[in-house]
Amino acid sequence: MVSNLLKGVNLYLIGMMGVGKTTVGRLLAQQLGYGFLDTDDVIVKAARKSINEIFADEGEAAFRQLESDILAQVCAYTKLTIATGGGIVLKQENWGYLRHGLIVWLDAPVEILLRRLAEDETRPLLQDSHPEDKLRSILKQRQSLYSQADIHITITETETPEQIATRILKVIPSVLKTQDSQQQN
Ligand SMILES: Nc1ncnc2c1ncn2[C@@H]1O[C@H](COP(=O)(O)OP(=O)(O)O)[C@@H](O)[C@H]1O
Ligand SMILES: O=C(O)C1=C[C@@H](OP(=O)(O)O)[C@@H](O)[C@H](O)C1
Ligand SMILES: [Mg+2]
């Protein structure tokens, strides 16, 4: 069982908006018998405002601070799957928190992200006249940061959230083995 191997270590899902962190994270938590948290949800509940409202009223920098505060608090707990917001990788200090757990990068071509988010109005950074260009420039800025994850999963158009969760669970043992052997050296 993967959950026995993990010994309560948290899983953090990172990656671009629309890739499925929230959807797949919830399934992974169920399959592992873990709790599930989404940093955006925690922020919305605490602020009693939508992400759009926080960006509009307080600005992106204030949102990023709330995001870091949440991350600092959740890493005190174990047995959690945490879906992060796509921009969590931007702050260097966040990596110190993410590294408490196993970091999974969900990656997808921009075309897929764009199709999924075409009708979506809840991502303030995409409320732009050229959402495709915006997504490409955000990805360019973040790609090297996402690539610091422990696990890289590139999803395809037709893969269901269940199939993606299963694929992640399959690769976890090999990553844990590598980390164990690094610690012994
Ligand atoms: N594997 C998938 N196949 C099809 N649609 C998906 C898949 N994963 C997520 N979605 C859909 O894509 C949108 C974005 O998913 P979400 O989990 O909110 O992504 P993120 O948290 O990474 O922004 C949602 O409408 C969700 O239902
Ligand atoms: O990529 C980003 O900067 C953001 C991604 C969003 O979360 P999802 O990645 O869950 O869409 C949310 O945190 C906010 O709109 C900013
Ligand atoms: Mg999300």
PDB file of C-alpha atoms and ligand atoms in Angstrom:
ATOM      1  CA  MET A   1       0.000   0.000   0.000  1.00  0.00           C
ATOM      2  CA  VAL A   2       1.321   3.413  -0.986  1.00  0.00           C
ATOM      3  CA  SER A   3      -0.140   5.000   2.162  1.00  0.00           C
ATOM      4  CA  ASN A   4       2.018   2.700   4.342  1.00  0.00           C
ATOM      5  CA  LEU A   5       5.131   3.737   2.432  1.00  0.00           C
ATOM      6  CA  LEU A   6       4.269   7.421   2.696  1.00  0.00           C
ATOM      7  CA  LYS A   7       4.103   7.259   6.509  1.00  0.00           C
ATOM      8  CA  GLY A   8       1.841  10.315   6.680  1.00  0.00           C
ATOM      9  CA  VAL A   9       4.030  12.532   4.484  1.00  0.00           C
ATOM     10  CA  ASN A  10       1.908  15.221   2.836  1.00  0.00           C
ATOM     11  CA  LEU A  11       1.424  15.411  -0.932  1.00  0.00           C
ATOM     12  CA  TYR A  12       1.493  18.855  -2.536  1.00  0.00           C
ATOM     13  CA  LEU A  13       0.075  19.297  -6.026  1.00  0.00           C
ATOM     14  CA  ILE A  14       1.561  22.158  -8.024  1.00  0.00           C
ATOM     15  CA  GLY A  15       1.068  23.253 -11.628  1.00  0.00           C
ATOM     16  CA  MET A  16      -0.720  25.682 -13.894  1.00  0.00           C
ATOM     17  CA  MET A  17      -4.309  26.781 -13.326  1.00  0.00           C
ATOM     18  CA  GLY A  18      -6.768  24.445 -14.981  1.00  0.00           C
ATOM     19  CA  VAL A  19      -4.479  21.412 -14.954  1.00  0.00           C
ATOM     20  CA  GLY A  20      -6.638  19.632 -12.346  1.00  0.00           C
ATOM     21  CA  LYS A  21      -4.837  20.054  -9.009  1.00  0.00           C
ATOM     22  CA  THR A  22      -8.069  20.556  -7.077  1.00  0.00           C
ATOM     23  CA  THR A  23      -9.934  17.742  -8.844  1.00  0.00           C
ATOM     24  CA  VAL A  24      -7.129  15.162  -8.752  1.00  0.00           C
ATOM     25  CA  GLY A  25      -6.018  16.179  -5.241  1.00  0.00           C
ATOM     26  CA  ARG A  26      -9.408  15.343  -3.787  1.00  0.00           C
ATOM     27  CA  LEU A  27      -9.337  11.878  -5.379  1.00  0.00           C
ATOM     28  CA  LEU A  28      -5.777  11.211  -4.258  1.00  0.00           C
ATOM     29  CA  ALA A  29      -6.732  12.070  -0.682  1.00  0.00           C
ATOM     30  CA  GLN A  30      -9.664   9.643  -0.826  1.00  0.00           C
ATOM     31  CA  GLN A  31      -7.500   6.851  -2.215  1.00  0.00           C
ATOM     32  CA  LEU A  32      -4.794   7.372   0.407  1.00  0.00           C
ATOM     33  CA  GLY A  33      -7.144   7.854   3.363  1.00  0.00           C
ATOM     34  CA  TYR A  34      -5.663  11.344   3.683  1.00  0.00           C
ATOM     35  CA  GLY A  35      -7.357  14.647   4.479  1.00  0.00           C
ATOM     36  CA  PHE A  36      -7.774  17.106   1.604  1.00  0.00           C
ATOM     37  CA  LEU A  37      -7.068  20.831   1.559  1.00  0.00           C
ATOM     38  CA  ASP A  38      -7.093  23.360  -1.230  1.00  0.00           C
ATOM     39  CA  THR A  39      -5.149  26.513  -0.382  1.00  0.00           C
ATOM     40  CA  ASP A  40      -7.536  28.645  -2.490  1.00  0.00           C
ATOM     41  CA  ASP A  41     -10.550  27.273  -0.576  1.00  0.00           C
ATOM     42  CA  VAL A  42      -8.915  27.971   2.778  1.00  0.00           C
ATOM     43  CA  ILE A  43      -8.149  31.553   1.690  1.00  0.00           C
ATOM     44  CA  VAL A  44     -11.708  32.117   0.403  1.00  0.00           C
ATOM     45  CA  LYS A  45     -13.218  30.806   3.636  1.00  0.00           C
ATOM     46  CA  ALA A  46     -10.888  32.830   5.862  1.00  0.00           C
ATOM     47  CA  ALA A  47     -11.283  36.061   3.859  1.00  0.00           C
ATOM     48  CA  ARG A  48     -15.017  35.508   3.193  1.00  0.00           C
ATOM     49  CA  LYS A  49     -14.356  36.767  -0.325  1.00  0.00           C
ATOM     50  CA  SER A  50     -13.840  35.119  -3.691  1.00  0.00           C
ATOM     51  CA  ILE A  51     -10.364  34.946  -5.235  1.00  0.00           C
ATOM     52  CA  ASN A  52     -11.527  37.550  -7.789  1.00  0.00           C
ATOM     53  CA  GLU A  53     -12.609  39.896  -4.988  1.00  0.00           C
ATOM     54  CA  ILE A  54      -9.347  39.464  -3.080  1.00  0.00           C
ATOM     55  CA  PHE A  55      -7.320  40.263  -6.223  1.00  0.00           C
ATOM     56  CA  ALA A  56      -9.553  43.276  -7.016  1.00  0.00           C
ATOM     57  CA  ASP A  57      -9.755  44.709  -3.490  1.00  0.00           C
ATOM     58  CA  GLU A  58      -6.342  43.880  -2.063  1.00  0.00           C
ATOM     59  CA  GLY A  59      -4.162  43.007  -5.029  1.00  0.00           C
ATOM     60  CA  GLU A  60      -2.125  39.964  -6.005  1.00  0.00           C
ATOM     61  CA  ALA A  61       0.634  40.634  -3.455  1.00  0.00           C
ATOM     62  CA  ALA A  62      -1.858  40.447  -0.574  1.00  0.00           C
ATOM     63  CA  PHE A  63      -3.262  37.192  -1.999  1.00  0.00           C
ATOM     64  CA  ARG A  64       0.269  35.731  -2.231  1.00  0.00           C
ATOM     65  CA  GLN A  65       0.880  36.611   1.406  1.00  0.00           C
ATOM     66  CA  LEU A  66      -2.324  34.831   2.472  1.00  0.00           C
ATOM     67  CA  GLU A  67      -1.232  31.835   0.383  1.00  0.00           C
ATOM     68  CA  SER A  68       2.137  31.668   2.153  1.00  0.00           C
ATOM     69  CA  ASP A  69       0.482  32.040   5.563  1.00  0.00           C
ATOM     70  CA  ILE A  70      -1.822  29.074   4.823  1.00  0.00           C
ATOM     71  CA  LEU A  71       1.050  26.949   3.552  1.00  0.00           C
ATOM     72  CA  ALA A  72       3.103  27.705   6.665  1.00  0.00           C
ATOM     73  CA  GLN A  73       0.203  26.525   8.812  1.00  0.00           C
ATOM     74  CA  VAL A  74      -0.719  23.350   6.927  1.00  0.00           C
ATOM     75  CA  CYS A  75       2.790  21.936   6.879  1.00  0.00           C
ATOM     76  CA  ALA A  76       2.464  21.387  10.635  1.00  0.00           C
ATOM     77  CA  TYR A  77      -0.022  18.588   9.868  1.00  0.00           C
ATOM     78  CA  THR A  78       0.469  15.129   8.385  1.00  0.00           C
ATOM     79  CA  LYS A  79      -1.661  12.820   6.202  1.00  0.00           C
ATOM     80  CA  LEU A  80      -2.858  15.606   3.913  1.00  0.00           C
ATOM     81  CA  THR A  81      -3.121  16.022   0.176  1.00  0.00           C
ATOM     82  CA  ILE A  82      -2.861  19.729  -0.571  1.00  0.00           C
ATOM     83  CA  ALA A  83      -3.950  21.268  -3.860  1.00  0.00           C
ATOM     84  CA  THR A  84      -2.119  24.575  -4.165  1.00  0.00           C
ATOM     85  CA  GLY A  85      -2.876  27.597  -6.336  1.00  0.00           C
ATOM     86  CA  GLY A  86      -0.812  27.758  -9.528  1.00  0.00           C
ATOM     87  CA  GLY A  87       1.292  30.675  -8.290  1.00  0.00           C
ATOM     88  CA  ILE A  88       2.480  29.074  -5.051  1.00  0.00           C
ATOM     89  CA  VAL A  89       5.861  28.325  -6.642  1.00  0.00           C
ATOM     90  CA  LEU A  90       6.670  32.016  -7.116  1.00  0.00           C
ATOM     91  CA  LYS A  91       7.803  32.748  -3.571  1.00  0.00           C
ATOM     92  CA  GLN A  92      11.105  31.232  -2.554  1.00  0.00           C
ATOM     93  CA  GLU A  93       9.963  30.897   1.082  1.00  0.00           C
ATOM     94  CA  ASN A  94       7.081  28.638  -0.036  1.00  0.00           C
ATOM     95  CA  TRP A  95       9.542  25.998  -1.214  1.00  0.00           C
ATOM     96  CA  GLY A  96      10.737  25.543   2.360  1.00  0.00           C
ATOM     97  CA  TYR A  97       7.174  24.578   3.289  1.00  0.00           C
ATOM     98  CA  LEU A  98       6.497  22.471   0.188  1.00  0.00           C
ATOM     99  CA  ARG A  99       9.682  20.491   0.821  1.00  0.00           C
ATOM    100  CA  HIS A 100       8.175  19.135   4.044  1.00  0.00           C
ATOM    101  CA  GLY A 101       6.172  16.851   1.767  1.00  0.00           C
ATOM    102  CA  LEU A 102       6.286  15.187  -1.622  1.00  0.00           C
ATOM    103  CA  ILE A 103       5.735  17.665  -4.464  1.00  0.00           C
ATOM    104  CA  VAL A 104       3.830  16.551  -7.563  1.00  0.00           C
ATOM    105  CA  TRP A 105       3.832  18.754 -10.697  1.00  0.00           C
ATOM    106  CA  LEU A 106       0.747  18.234 -12.841  1.00  0.00           C
ATOM    107  CA  ASP A 107       1.701  19.436 -16.290  1.00  0.00           C
ATOM    108  CA  ALA A 108      -0.375  19.850 -19.452  1.00  0.00           C
ATOM    109  CA  PRO A 109      -0.041  21.645 -22.785  1.00  0.00           C
ATOM    110  CA  VAL A 110      -1.477  25.165 -22.815  1.00  0.00           C
ATOM    111  CA  GLU A 111      -4.109  24.064 -25.366  1.00  0.00           C
ATOM    112  CA  ILE A 112      -5.693  21.755 -22.778  1.00  0.00           C
ATOM    113  CA  LEU A 113      -5.612  24.396 -20.044  1.00  0.00           C
ATOM    114  CA  LEU A 114      -7.191  26.911 -22.372  1.00  0.00           C
ATOM    115  CA  ARG A 115     -10.035  24.590 -23.358  1.00  0.00           C
ATOM    116  CA  ARG A 116     -10.779  23.805 -19.733  1.00  0.00           C
ATOM    117  CA  LEU A 117     -10.754  27.416 -18.608  1.00  0.00           C
ATOM    118  CA  ALA A 118     -12.476  28.942 -21.652  1.00  0.00           C
ATOM    119  CA  GLU A 119     -15.756  29.560 -19.804  1.00  0.00           C
ATOM    120  CA  ASP A 120     -14.178  30.080 -16.395  1.00  0.00           C
ATOM    121  CA  GLU A 121     -14.332  33.480 -14.750  1.00  0.00           C
ATOM    122  CA  THR A 122     -12.879  32.568 -11.372  1.00  0.00           C
ATOM    123  CA  ARG A 123      -9.196  32.967 -12.301  1.00  0.00           C
ATOM    124  CA  PRO A 124      -8.444  36.708 -12.125  1.00  0.00           C
ATOM    125  CA  LEU A 125      -5.133  36.374 -13.979  1.00  0.00           C
ATOM    126  CA  LEU A 126      -6.964  34.975 -17.015  1.00  0.00           C
ATOM    127  CA  GLN A 127      -9.540  37.763 -17.288  1.00  0.00           C
ATOM    128  CA  ASP A 128      -7.533  39.099 -20.171  1.00  0.00           C
ATOM    129  CA  SER A 129      -8.316  39.794 -23.829  1.00  0.00           C
ATOM    130  CA  HIS A 130      -5.637  37.265 -24.847  1.00  0.00           C
ATOM    131  CA  PRO A 131      -5.919  34.387 -22.366  1.00  0.00           C
ATOM    132  CA  GLU A 132      -3.776  32.069 -24.503  1.00  0.00           C
ATOM    133  CA  ASP A 133      -0.863  34.543 -24.581  1.00  0.00           C
ATOM    134  CA  LYS A 134      -1.333  35.129 -20.867  1.00  0.00           C
ATOM    135  CA  LEU A 135      -1.181  31.401 -20.081  1.00  0.00           C
ATOM    136  CA  ARG A 136       1.937  30.991 -22.246  1.00  0.00           C
ATOM    137  CA  SER A 137       3.736  33.855 -20.557  1.00  0.00           C
ATOM    138  CA  ILE A 138       2.789  32.619 -17.068  1.00  0.00           C
ATOM    139  CA  LEU A 139       4.020  29.124 -17.941  1.00  0.00           C
ATOM    140  CA  LYS A 140       7.282  30.527 -19.304  1.00  0.00           C
ATOM    141  CA  GLN A 141       7.830  32.420 -16.073  1.00  0.00           C
ATOM    142  CA  ARG A 142       7.065  29.384 -13.875  1.00  0.00           C
ATOM    143  CA  GLN A 143       8.228  26.330 -15.815  1.00  0.00           C
ATOM    144  CA  SER A 144      11.668  26.116 -14.216  1.00  0.00           C
ATOM    145  CA  LEU A 145      10.051  26.490 -10.784  1.00  0.00           C
ATOM    146  CA  TYR A 146       7.492  23.732 -11.358  1.00  0.00           C
ATOM    147  CA  SER A 147      10.301  21.498 -12.573  1.00  0.00           C
ATOM    148  CA  GLN A 148      11.759  21.453  -9.061  1.00  0.00           C
ATOM    149  CA  ALA A 149       8.950  19.066  -8.014  1.00  0.00           C
ATOM    150  CA  ASP A 150       9.763  15.502  -6.917  1.00  0.00           C
ATOM    151  CA  ILE A 151       7.328  13.994  -9.411  1.00  0.00           C
ATOM    152  CA  HIS A 152       6.446  15.249 -12.907  1.00  0.00           C
ATOM    153  CA  ILE A 153       3.186  14.016 -14.412  1.00  0.00           C
ATOM    154  CA  THR A 154       2.272  15.188 -17.902  1.00  0.00           C
ATOM    155  CA  ILE A 155      -1.400  14.601 -18.523  1.00  0.00           C
ATOM    156  CA  THR A 156      -3.095  13.945 -21.823  1.00  0.00           C
ATOM    157  CA  GLU A 157      -6.404  15.288 -23.084  1.00  0.00           C
ATOM    158  CA  THR A 158      -8.383  12.089 -22.561  1.00  0.00           C
ATOM    159  CA  GLU A 159      -7.066  10.992 -19.169  1.00  0.00           C
ATOM    160  CA  THR A 160      -9.682  11.072 -16.423  1.00  0.00           C
ATOM    161  CA  PRO A 161      -8.913  12.481 -12.957  1.00  0.00           C
ATOM    162  CA  GLU A 162      -9.114   8.897 -11.614  1.00  0.00           C
ATOM    163  CA  GLN A 163      -6.506   7.694 -14.117  1.00  0.00           C
ATOM    164  CA  ILE A 164      -4.198  10.577 -13.233  1.00  0.00           C
ATOM    165  CA  ALA A 165      -4.546   9.863  -9.500  1.00  0.00           C
ATOM    166  CA  THR A 166      -3.755   6.194 -10.125  1.00  0.00           C
ATOM    167  CA  ARG A 167      -0.677   7.142 -12.163  1.00  0.00           C
ATOM    168  CA  ILE A 168       0.603   9.384  -9.338  1.00  0.00           C
ATOM    169  CA  LEU A 169       0.101   6.624  -6.755  1.00  0.00           C
ATOM    170  CA  LYS A 170       2.074   4.247  -8.984  1.00  0.00           C
ATOM    171  CA  VAL A 171       5.193   6.435  -9.192  1.00  0.00           C
ATOM    172  CA  ILE A 172       5.321   7.460  -5.517  1.00  0.00           C
ATOM    173  CA  PRO A 173       7.150   4.293  -4.322  1.00  0.00           C
ATOM    174  CA  SER A 174      10.053   4.812  -6.742  1.00  0.00           C
ATOM    175  CA  VAL A 175      10.480   8.434  -5.654  1.00  0.00           C
ATOM    176  CA  LEU A 176      10.416   7.526  -1.956  1.00  0.00           C
ATOM    177  CA  LYS A 177      13.100   4.895  -2.602  1.00  0.00           C
ATOM    178  CA  THR A 178      15.367   7.457  -4.254  1.00  0.00           C
ATOM    179  CA  GLN A 179      14.883   9.876  -1.371  1.00  0.00           C
ATOM    180  CA  ASP A 180      15.660   7.159   1.208  1.00  0.00           C
ATOM    181  CA  SER A 181      18.888   6.223  -0.522  1.00  0.00           C
ATOM    182  CA  GLN A 182      19.916   9.888  -0.756  1.00  0.00           C
ATOM    183  CA  GLN A 183      19.404  10.284   2.984  1.00  0.00           C
ATOM    184  CA  GLN A 184      21.636   7.285   3.707  1.00  0.00           C
ATOM    185  CA  ASN A 185      24.487   8.703   1.623  1.00  0.00           C
TER     186      ASN A 185
HETATM  187  N1  LIG B   1      -8.681  14.974 -16.076  1.00  0.00           N
HETATM  188  C1  LIG B   1      -9.613  15.896 -16.371  1.00  0.00           C
HETATM  189  N2  LIG B   1     -10.358  15.753 -17.483  1.00  0.00           N
HETATM  190  C2  LIG B   1     -11.297  16.676 -17.815  1.00  0.00           C
HETATM  191  N3  LIG B   1     -11.558  17.788 -17.103  1.00  0.00           N
HETATM  192  C3  LIG B   1     -10.834  17.985 -15.981  1.00  0.00           C
HETATM  193  C4  LIG B   1      -9.824  17.060 -15.547  1.00  0.00           C
HETATM  194  N4  LIG B   1      -9.274  17.532 -14.412  1.00  0.00           N
HETATM  195  C5  LIG B   1      -9.903  18.705 -14.141  1.00  0.00           C
HETATM  196  N5  LIG B   1     -10.845  18.973 -15.068  1.00  0.00           N
HETATM  197  C6  LIG B   1     -11.708  20.179 -15.146  1.00  0.00           C
HETATM  198  O1  LIG B   1     -10.855  21.293 -15.450  1.00  0.00           O
HETATM  199  C7  LIG B   1     -11.216  22.423 -14.694  1.00  0.00           C
HETATM  200  C8  LIG B   1     -10.033  22.851 -13.826  1.00  0.00           C
HETATM  201  O2  LIG B   1      -9.803  21.849 -12.837  1.00  0.00           O
HETATM  202  P1  LIG B   1      -9.231  22.183 -11.392  1.00  0.00           P
HETATM  203  O3  LIG B   1      -9.177  20.917 -10.622  1.00  0.00           O
HETATM  204  O4  LIG B   1     -10.003  23.320 -10.786  1.00  0.00           O
HETATM  205  O5  LIG B   1      -7.760  22.686 -11.756  1.00  0.00           O
HETATM  206  P2  LIG B   1      -6.719  23.533 -10.914  1.00  0.00           P
HETATM  207  O6  LIG B   1      -7.052  23.372  -9.470  1.00  0.00           O
HETATM  208  O7  LIG B   1      -5.397  22.947 -11.275  1.00  0.00           O
HETATM  209  O8  LIG B   1      -6.885  24.936 -11.413  1.00  0.00           O
HETATM  210  C9  LIG B   1     -12.464  22.027 -13.893  1.00  0.00           C
HETATM  211  O9  LIG B   1     -13.589  22.417 -14.610  1.00  0.00           O
HETATM  212  C10 LIG B   1     -12.363  20.511 -13.804  1.00  0.00           C
HETATM  213  O10 LIG B   1     -13.635  19.907 -13.695  1.00  0.00           O
HETATM  214  O1  LIG B   2      -1.829  30.488 -11.161  1.00  0.00           O
HETATM  215  C1  LIG B   2      -2.172  31.390 -10.369  1.00  0.00           C
HETATM  216  O2  LIG B   2      -1.449  32.388 -10.132  1.00  0.00           O
HETATM  217  C2  LIG B   2      -3.469  31.269  -9.658  1.00  0.00           C
HETATM  218  C3  LIG B   2      -4.125  30.054  -9.670  1.00  0.00           C
HETATM  219  C4  LIG B   2      -5.435  29.847  -9.012  1.00  0.00           C
HETATM  220  O3  LIG B   2      -5.537  28.516  -8.502  1.00  0.00           O
HETATM  221  P1  LIG B   2      -5.615  27.208  -9.448  1.00  0.00           P
HETATM  222  O4  LIG B   2      -4.208  26.901  -9.896  1.00  0.00           O
HETATM  223  O5  LIG B   2      -6.181  26.149  -8.580  1.00  0.00           O
HETATM  224  O6  LIG B   2      -6.493  27.563 -10.598  1.00  0.00           O
HETATM  225  C5  LIG B   2      -5.625  30.847  -7.867  1.00  0.00           C
HETATM  226  O7  LIG B   2      -4.737  30.561  -6.817  1.00  0.00           O
HETATM  227  C6  LIG B   2      -5.406  32.241  -8.348  1.00  0.00           C
HETATM  228  O8  LIG B   2      -6.379  32.539  -9.318  1.00  0.00           O
HETATM  229  C7  LIG B   2      -3.994  32.453  -8.930  1.00  0.00           C
HETATM  230 MG    MG B   3      -7.384  24.698  -7.874  1.00  0.00          MG
END
